[in-house]
Tab-separated table of C-alpha atoms in Angstrom:
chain	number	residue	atom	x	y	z
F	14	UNK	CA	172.198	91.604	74.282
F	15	UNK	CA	169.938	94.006	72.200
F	16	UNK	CA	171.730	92.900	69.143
F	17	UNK	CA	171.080	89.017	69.880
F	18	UNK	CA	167.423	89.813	70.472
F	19	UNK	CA	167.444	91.413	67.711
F	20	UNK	CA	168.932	88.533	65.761
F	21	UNK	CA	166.563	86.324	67.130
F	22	UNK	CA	163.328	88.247	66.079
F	23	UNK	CA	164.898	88.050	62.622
F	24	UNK	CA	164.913	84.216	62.601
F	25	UNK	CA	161.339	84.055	63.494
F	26	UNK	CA	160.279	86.387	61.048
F	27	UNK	CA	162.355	84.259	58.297
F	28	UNK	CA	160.405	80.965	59.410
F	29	UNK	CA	157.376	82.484	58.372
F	30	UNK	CA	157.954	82.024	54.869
F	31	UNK	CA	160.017	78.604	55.533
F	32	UNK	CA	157.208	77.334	57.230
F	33	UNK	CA	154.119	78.589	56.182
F	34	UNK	CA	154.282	77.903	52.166
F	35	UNK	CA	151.201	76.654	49.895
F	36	UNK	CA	151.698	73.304	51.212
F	37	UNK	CA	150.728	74.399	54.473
F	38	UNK	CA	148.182	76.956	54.121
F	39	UNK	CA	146.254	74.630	51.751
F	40	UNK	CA	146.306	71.129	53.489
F	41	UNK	CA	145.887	73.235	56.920
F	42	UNK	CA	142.468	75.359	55.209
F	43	UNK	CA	141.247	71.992	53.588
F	44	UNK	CA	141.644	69.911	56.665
F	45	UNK	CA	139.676	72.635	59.246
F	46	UNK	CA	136.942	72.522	55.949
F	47	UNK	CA	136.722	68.902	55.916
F	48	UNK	CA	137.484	67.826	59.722
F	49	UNK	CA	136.591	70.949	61.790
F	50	UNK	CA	139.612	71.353	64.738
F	51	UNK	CA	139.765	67.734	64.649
F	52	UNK	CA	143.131	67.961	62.878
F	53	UNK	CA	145.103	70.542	65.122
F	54	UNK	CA	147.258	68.059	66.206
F	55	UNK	CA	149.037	66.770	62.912
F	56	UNK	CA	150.399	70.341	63.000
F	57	UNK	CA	151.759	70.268	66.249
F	58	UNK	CA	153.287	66.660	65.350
F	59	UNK	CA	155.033	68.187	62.250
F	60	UNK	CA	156.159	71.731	64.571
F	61	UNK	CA	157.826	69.640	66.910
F	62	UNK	CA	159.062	67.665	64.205
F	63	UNK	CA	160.623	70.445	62.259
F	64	UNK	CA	161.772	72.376	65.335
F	65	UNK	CA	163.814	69.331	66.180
F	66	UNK	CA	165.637	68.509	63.155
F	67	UNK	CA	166.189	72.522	62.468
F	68	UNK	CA	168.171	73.099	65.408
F	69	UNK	CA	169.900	69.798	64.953
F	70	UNK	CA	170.733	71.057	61.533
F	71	UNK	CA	171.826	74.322	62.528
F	72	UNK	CA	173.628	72.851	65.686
F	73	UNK	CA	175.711	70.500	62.866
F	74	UNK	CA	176.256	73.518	60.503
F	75	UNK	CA	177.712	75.869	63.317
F	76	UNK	CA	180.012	72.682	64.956
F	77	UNK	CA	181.038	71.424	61.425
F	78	UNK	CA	180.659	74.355	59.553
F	79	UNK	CA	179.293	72.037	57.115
F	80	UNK	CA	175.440	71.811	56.403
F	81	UNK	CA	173.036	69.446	56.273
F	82	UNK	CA	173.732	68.150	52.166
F	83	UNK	CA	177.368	67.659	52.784
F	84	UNK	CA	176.827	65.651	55.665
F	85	UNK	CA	174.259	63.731	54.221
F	86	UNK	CA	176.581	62.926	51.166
F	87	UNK	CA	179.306	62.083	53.849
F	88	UNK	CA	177.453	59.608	55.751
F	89	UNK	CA	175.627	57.557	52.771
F	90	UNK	CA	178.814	57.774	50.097
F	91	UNK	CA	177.413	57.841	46.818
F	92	UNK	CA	175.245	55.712	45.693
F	93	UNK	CA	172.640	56.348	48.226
F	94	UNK	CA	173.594	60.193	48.370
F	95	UNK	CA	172.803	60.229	45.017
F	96	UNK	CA	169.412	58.634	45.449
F	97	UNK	CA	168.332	60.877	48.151
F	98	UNK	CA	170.069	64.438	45.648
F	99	UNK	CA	167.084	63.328	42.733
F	100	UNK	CA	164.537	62.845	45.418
F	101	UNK	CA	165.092	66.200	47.270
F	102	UNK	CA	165.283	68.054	43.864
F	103	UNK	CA	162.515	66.695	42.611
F	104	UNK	CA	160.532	67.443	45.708
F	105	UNK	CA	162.515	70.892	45.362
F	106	UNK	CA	161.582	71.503	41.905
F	107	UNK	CA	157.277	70.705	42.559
F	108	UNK	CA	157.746	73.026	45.304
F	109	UNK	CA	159.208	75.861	43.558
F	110	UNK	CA	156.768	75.292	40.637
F	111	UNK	CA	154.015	75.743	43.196
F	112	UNK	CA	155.346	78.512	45.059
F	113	UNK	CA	155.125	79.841	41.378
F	114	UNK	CA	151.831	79.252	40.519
F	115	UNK	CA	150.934	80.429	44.601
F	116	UNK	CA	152.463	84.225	43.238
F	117	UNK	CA	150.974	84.448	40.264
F	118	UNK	CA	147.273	83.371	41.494
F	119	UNK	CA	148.153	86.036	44.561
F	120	UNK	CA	148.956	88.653	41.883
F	121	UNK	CA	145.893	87.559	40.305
F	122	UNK	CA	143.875	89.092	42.949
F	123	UNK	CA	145.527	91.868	42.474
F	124	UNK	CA	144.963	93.054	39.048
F	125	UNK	CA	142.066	92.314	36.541
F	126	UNK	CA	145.000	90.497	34.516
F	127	UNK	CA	144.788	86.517	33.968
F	128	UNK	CA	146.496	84.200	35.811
F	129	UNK	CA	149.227	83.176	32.687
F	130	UNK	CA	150.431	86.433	32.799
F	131	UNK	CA	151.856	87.283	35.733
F	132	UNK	CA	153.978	83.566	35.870
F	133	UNK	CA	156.948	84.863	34.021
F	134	UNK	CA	156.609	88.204	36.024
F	135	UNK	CA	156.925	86.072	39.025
F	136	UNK	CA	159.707	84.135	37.957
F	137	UNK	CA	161.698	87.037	36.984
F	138	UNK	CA	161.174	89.038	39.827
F	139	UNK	CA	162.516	86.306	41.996
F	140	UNK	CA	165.179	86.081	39.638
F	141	UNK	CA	166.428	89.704	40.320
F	142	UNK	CA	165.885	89.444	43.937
F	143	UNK	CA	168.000	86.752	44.325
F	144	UNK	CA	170.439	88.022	41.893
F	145	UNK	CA	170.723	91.573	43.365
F	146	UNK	CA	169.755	91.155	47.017
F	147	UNK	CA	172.561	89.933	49.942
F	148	UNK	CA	171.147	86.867	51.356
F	149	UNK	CA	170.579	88.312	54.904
F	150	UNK	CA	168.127	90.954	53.573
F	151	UNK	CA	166.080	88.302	51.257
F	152	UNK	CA	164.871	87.051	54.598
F	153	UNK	CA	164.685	89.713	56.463
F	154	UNK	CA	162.312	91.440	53.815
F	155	UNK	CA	160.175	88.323	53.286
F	156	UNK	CA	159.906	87.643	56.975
F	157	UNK	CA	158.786	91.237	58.085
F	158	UNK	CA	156.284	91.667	55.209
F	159	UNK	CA	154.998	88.020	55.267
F	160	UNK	CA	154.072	89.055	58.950
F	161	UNK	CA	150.672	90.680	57.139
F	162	UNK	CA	149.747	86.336	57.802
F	163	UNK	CA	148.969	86.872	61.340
F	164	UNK	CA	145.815	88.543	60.262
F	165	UNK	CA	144.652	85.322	59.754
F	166	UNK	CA	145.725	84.485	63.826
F	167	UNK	CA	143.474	87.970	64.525
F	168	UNK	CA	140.689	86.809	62.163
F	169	UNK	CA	140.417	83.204	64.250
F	170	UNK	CA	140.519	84.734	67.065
F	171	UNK	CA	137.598	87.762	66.015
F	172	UNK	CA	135.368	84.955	65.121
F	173	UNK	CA	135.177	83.768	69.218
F	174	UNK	CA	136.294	80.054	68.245
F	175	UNK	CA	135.210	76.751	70.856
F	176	UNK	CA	138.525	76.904	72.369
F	177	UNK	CA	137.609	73.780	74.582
F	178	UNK	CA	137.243	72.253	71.038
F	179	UNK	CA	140.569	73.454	69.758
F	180	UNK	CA	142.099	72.116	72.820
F	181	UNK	CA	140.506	68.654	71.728
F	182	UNK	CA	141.709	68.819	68.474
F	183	UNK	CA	145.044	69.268	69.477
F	184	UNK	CA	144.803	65.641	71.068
F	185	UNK	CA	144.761	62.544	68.402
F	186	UNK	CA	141.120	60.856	68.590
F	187	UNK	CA	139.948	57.972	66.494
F	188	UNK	CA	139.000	58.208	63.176
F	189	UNK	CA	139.115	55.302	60.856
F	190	UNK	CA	138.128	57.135	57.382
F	191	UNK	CA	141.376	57.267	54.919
F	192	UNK	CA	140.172	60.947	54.096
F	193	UNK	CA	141.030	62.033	57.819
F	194	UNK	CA	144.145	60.051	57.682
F	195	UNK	CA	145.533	61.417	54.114
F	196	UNK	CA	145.089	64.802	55.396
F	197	UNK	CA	146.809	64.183	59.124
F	198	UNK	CA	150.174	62.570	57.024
F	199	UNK	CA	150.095	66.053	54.742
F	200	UNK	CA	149.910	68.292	57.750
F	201	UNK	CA	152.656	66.701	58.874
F	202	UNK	CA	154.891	66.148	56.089
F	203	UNK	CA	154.326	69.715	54.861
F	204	UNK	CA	155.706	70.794	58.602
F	205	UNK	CA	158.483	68.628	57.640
F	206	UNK	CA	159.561	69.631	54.491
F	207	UNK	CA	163.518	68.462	53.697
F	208	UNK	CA	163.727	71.943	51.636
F	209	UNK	CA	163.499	73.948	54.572
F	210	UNK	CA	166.290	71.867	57.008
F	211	UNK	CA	168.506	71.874	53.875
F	212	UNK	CA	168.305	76.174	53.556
F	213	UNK	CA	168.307	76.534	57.289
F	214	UNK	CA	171.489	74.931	57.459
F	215	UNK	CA	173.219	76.376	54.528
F	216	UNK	CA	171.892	79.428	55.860
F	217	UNK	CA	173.431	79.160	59.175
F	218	UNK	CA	177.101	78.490	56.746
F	219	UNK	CA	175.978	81.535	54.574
F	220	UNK	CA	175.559	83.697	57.810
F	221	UNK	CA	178.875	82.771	59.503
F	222	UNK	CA	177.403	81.723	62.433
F	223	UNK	CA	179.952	80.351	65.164
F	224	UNK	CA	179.349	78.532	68.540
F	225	UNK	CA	178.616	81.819	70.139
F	226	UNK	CA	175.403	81.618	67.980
F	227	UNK	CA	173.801	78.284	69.208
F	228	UNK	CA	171.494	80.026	71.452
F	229	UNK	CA	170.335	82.087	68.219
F	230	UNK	CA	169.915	78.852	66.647
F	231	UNK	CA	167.885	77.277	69.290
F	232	UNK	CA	165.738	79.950	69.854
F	233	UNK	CA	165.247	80.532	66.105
F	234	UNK	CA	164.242	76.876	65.520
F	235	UNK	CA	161.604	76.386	68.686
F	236	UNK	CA	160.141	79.961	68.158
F	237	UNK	CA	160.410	81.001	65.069
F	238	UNK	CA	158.865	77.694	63.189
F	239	UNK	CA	156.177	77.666	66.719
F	240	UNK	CA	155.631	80.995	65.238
F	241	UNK	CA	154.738	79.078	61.909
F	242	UNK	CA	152.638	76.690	63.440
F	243	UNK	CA	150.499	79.211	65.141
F	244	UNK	CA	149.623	80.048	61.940
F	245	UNK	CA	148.902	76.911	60.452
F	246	UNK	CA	146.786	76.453	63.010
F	247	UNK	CA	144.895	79.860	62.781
F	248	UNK	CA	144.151	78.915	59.039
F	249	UNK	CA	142.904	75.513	60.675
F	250	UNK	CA	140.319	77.353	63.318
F	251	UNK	CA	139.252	80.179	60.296
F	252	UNK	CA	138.393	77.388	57.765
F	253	UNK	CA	136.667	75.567	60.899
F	254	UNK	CA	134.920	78.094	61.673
F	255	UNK	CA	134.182	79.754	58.346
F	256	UNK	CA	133.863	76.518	55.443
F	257	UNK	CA	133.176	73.555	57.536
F	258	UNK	CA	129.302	74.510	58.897
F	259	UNK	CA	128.972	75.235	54.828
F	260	UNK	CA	130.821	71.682	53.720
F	261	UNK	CA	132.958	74.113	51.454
F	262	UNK	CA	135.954	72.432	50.722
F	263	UNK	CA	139.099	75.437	49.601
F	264	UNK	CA	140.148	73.475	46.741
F	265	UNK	CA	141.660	77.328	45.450
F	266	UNK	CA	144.182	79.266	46.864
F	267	UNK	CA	142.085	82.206	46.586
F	268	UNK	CA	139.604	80.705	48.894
F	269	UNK	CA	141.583	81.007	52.077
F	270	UNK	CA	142.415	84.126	51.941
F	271	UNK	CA	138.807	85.462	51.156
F	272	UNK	CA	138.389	83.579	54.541
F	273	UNK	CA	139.837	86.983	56.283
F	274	UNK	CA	137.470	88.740	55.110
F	275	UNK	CA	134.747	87.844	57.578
F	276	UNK	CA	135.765	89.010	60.011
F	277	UNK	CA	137.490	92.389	58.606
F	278	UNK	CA	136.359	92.822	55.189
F	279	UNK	CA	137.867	94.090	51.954
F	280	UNK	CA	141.114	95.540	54.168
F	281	UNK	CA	141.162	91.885	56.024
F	282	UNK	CA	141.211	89.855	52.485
F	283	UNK	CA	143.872	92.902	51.021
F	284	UNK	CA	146.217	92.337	53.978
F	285	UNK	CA	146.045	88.675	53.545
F	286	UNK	CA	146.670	88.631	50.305
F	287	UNK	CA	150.031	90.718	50.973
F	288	UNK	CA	150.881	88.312	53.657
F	289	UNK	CA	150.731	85.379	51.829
F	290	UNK	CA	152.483	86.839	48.787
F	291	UNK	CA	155.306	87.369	50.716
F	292	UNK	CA	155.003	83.596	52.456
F	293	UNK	CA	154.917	81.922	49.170
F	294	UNK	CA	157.327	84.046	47.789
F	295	UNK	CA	160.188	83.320	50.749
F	296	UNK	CA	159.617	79.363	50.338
F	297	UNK	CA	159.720	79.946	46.334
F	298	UNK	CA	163.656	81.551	46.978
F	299	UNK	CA	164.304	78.871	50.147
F	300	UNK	CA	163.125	75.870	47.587
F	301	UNK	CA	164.967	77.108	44.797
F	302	UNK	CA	168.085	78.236	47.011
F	303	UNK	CA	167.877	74.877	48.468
F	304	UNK	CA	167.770	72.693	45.080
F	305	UNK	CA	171.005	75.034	44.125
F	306	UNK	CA	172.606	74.349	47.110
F	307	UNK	CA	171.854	70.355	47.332
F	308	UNK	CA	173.838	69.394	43.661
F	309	UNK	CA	176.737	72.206	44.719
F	310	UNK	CA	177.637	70.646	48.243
F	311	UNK	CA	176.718	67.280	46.864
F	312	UNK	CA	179.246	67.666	43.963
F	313	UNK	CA	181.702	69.633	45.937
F	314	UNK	CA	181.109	73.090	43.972
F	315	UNK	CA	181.520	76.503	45.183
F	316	UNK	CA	178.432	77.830	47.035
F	317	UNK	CA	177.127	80.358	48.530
F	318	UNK	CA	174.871	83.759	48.041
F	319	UNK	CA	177.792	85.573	49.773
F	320	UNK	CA	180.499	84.849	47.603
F	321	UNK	CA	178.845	86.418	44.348
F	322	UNK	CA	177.755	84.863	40.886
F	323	UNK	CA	181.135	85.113	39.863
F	324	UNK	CA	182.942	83.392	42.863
F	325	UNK	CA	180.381	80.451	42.650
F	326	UNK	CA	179.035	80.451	39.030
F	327	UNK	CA	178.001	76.745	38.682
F	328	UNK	CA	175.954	77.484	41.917
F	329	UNK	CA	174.324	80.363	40.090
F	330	UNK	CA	173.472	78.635	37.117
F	331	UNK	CA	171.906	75.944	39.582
F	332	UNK	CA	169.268	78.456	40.784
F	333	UNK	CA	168.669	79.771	37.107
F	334	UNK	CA	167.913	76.528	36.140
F	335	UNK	CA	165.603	75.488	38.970
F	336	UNK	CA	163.866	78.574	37.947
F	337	UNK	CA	164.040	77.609	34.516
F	338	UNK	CA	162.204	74.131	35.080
F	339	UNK	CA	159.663	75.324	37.022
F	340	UNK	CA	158.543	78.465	34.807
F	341	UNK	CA	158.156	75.844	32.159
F	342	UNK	CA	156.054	73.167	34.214
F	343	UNK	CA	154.088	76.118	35.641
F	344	UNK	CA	153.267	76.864	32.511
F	345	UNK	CA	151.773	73.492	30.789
F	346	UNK	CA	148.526	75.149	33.048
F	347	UNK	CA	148.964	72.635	36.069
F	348	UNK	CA	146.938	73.334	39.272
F	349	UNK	CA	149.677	74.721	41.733
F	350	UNK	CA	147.507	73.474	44.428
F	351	UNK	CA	147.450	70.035	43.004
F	352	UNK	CA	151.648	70.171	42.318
F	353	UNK	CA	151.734	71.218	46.028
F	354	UNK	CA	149.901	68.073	47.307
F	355	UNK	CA	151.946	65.695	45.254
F	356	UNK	CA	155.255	67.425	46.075
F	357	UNK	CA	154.285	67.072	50.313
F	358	UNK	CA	153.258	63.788	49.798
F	359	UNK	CA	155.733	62.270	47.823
F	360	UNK	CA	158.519	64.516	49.967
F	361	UNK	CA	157.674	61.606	52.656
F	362	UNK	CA	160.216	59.733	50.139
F	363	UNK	CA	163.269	61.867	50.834
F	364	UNK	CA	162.635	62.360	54.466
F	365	UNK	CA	163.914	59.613	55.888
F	366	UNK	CA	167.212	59.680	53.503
F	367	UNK	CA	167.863	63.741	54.695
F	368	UNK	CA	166.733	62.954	58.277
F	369	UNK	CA	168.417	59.486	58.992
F	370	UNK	CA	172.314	60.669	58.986
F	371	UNK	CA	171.890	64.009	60.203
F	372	UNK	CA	170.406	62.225	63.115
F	373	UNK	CA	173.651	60.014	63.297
F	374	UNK	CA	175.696	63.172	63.006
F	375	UNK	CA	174.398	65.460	65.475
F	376	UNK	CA	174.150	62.683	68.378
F	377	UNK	CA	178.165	61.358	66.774
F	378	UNK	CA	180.589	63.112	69.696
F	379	UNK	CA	183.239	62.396	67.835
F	380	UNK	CA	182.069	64.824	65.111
F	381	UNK	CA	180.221	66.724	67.120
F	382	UNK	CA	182.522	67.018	70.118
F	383	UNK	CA	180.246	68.719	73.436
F	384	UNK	CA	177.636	69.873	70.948
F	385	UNK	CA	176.612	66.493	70.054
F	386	UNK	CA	172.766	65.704	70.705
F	387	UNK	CA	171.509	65.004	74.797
F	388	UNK	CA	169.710	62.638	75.579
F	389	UNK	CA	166.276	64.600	75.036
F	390	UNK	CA	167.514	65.369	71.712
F	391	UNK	CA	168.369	61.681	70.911
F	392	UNK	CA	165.188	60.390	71.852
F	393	UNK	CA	163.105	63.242	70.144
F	394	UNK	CA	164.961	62.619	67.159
F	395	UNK	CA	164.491	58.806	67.083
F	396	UNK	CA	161.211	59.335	68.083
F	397	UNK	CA	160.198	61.405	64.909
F	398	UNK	CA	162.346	58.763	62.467
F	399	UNK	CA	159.831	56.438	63.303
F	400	UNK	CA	156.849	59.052	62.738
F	401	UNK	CA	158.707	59.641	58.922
F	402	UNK	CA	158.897	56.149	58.274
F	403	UNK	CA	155.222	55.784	59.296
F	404	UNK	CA	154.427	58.657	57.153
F	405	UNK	CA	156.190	57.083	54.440
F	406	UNK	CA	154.611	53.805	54.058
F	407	UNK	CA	151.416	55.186	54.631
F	408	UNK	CA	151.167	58.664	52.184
F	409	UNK	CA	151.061	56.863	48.786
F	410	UNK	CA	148.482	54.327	49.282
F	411	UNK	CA	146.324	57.209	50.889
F	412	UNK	CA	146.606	59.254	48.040
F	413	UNK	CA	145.405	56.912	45.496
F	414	UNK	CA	142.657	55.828	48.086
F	415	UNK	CA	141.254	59.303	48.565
F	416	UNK	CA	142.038	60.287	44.809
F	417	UNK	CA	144.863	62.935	45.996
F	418	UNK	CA	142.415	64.379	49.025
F	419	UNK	CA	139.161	64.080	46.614
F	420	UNK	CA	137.339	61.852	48.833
């Protein structure tokens, strides 16, 4: 019992830096500057959302002991498999480049060195973690140090927030400005980001999880990316509470973490700072362990952290040369904040083409014998198909409306 508890408090610390990347904590800051609490509920939409399709995913892996990739390449043959391998990578790919940039502004703070320095120290320190570290530790030490985010959670709450007014936010109202609109579909596509079903489920493979396990997986999925959207939501109520009376809008990085600051100072702002480090730096190794794993299961490679470089070596080079790419996009000088808003935005694209057959897996019995989806599970997950293809439609013509969130 102590060991499954145990296990469990693991999985929610390991969400924190699938779910809380610099997608999230700058669409979430931007939208409490711009909107107040008015935008609570996009990030509730996109918890449920995720929280659905990860225990779905991780339901799949454990019945199949296949994950999510595989099946997608299974149910769509080739030609469409294909389509939806570039568009994950390349959503893959902008994400690790901004996780990038997101460590070396963080380091940044740091030191009094500039910003172009520390981007090939952060590439090659991820490089030796993931080279020398067993995959259940890389988690495990990203999850318990990203925990330094819920000073932000501490910082809301220190600043005595309206909670009748959160509670209103968390319930759509109408608003009819494209602004407000653009910033509810990022919220919710940067909940649902196809990166972090695809590492969950390879994750569950790479853990040798068995049936025995499912109530590890559902209890990861519902509390440990809840966990994720508590804090989403904190950095919601802090740059409510904190930008919005002074119509700052955190178009930096660096501004939403200076945001813990008033309420605890220089030691709030340092803690932060650690926090999110270690949240960027987790999604920077689940993006990049995620591109690495798409093109091996979709090509039918060896894979796996746990059989060694040498046991899976075109799997290895796969990482390396996500790495690769996006030290030298990083380092052109593009605005990681900017590469994160057109990587959740146009990740709308490859939603529907990761989230479609795992749907018609997990709810097939004959694949999925008893574990196949209820009923509740069924209709959540056709529910939130129709929210993706919604999303779809609607992200690019909102982004060249509002000039990418500009107004």
């Amino acid at each position: 019992m102590n060991s499954k508890i145990f296990q469990i408090a693991l999985g929610i610390l390991a969400a924190i830096g699938g779910f809380v990347d610099i997608g999230d904590i700058v669409f979430a800051s931007q939208s409490g500057a711009a909107y107040g609490y008015g935008l609570i509920w996009a990030v509730l939409v996109g918890v449920i959302g995720i929280a659905t399709f990860a225990e779905m995913s991780g339901r799949v892996a454990i019945a199949s002991q296949r994950p999510v990739f595989a099946v997608v390449r299974q149910r769509l043959g080739f030609g469409a498999g294909l389509i939806t391998l570039i568009a994950s990578q390349v959503v893959n790919l902008l994400t690790l480049t901004a996780e990038i940039g997101g460590i070396a502004i963080v380091l940044n703070l740091f030191f009094e060195v500039t910003y172009s320095t520390f981007i090939p120290i952060a590439v090659i320190a991820l490089a030796i973690i993931i080279w020398v570290t067993p995959f259940e530790w890389i988690e495990k030490l990203f999850g318990y140090i990203g925990l330094a985010m819920l000073v932000f959670l501490v910082s809301a709450i220190h600043l005595h927030p309206d909670w009748s007014a959160i509670g209103h936010g968390a319930i759509p109202h109408g608003h009819s400005t494209a602004l407000y609109w653009y910033f509810a579909v990022g919220l919710i596509a940067a909940g649902l980001m196809p990166y972090e079903v695809y590492f969950y489920s390879s994750g569950a493979i790479e853990e040798r999880w068995k049936t025995k396990d499912l109530g590890i997986n559902r209890a990861n999925a519902l509390l440990g990316f809840g966990l994720g959207g508590l804090l989403s939501i904190s950095l919601i109520v802090l740059a409510a509470e904190v930008f919005h009376p002074l119509g700052v809008q955190p178009s930096f990085l660096a501004t939403p973490i200076l945001s813990a600051g008033v309420a605890f100072g220089e030691i709030g702002i340092v803690i932060a700072m650690v926090g999110v480090l270690f949240a960027v730096g987790g999604a920077a190794i689940d993006s990049c362990f995620s591109g690495a794993y798409n093109m091996a299961q979709f090509l039918g490679w060896e894979w796996g952290k746990y059989r060694k470089a040498a046991g899976a070596p075109r799997f290895t080079i796969s990482w390396m040369v996500m790495l690769a790419l996006a030290f030298i996009i990083v380092s052109t000088g593009v605005d990681p904040v900017a590469v994160t808003e057109y990587s959740v935005i146009f990740s709308v694209f490859a939603l529907p083409l990761t989230y479609f057959p795992l749907l018609l897996i997990a709810r097939d019995k004959t694949f999925m014998g008893k574990h196949a989806n209820g009923p509740l599970a069924t209709f959540m997950g056709w529910l939130y198909f129709l929210v993706i293809i919604v999303a779809a439609v609607a992200a690019v013509p909102l982004m060249f409306i509002t000039n990418v969130g500009a107004g």
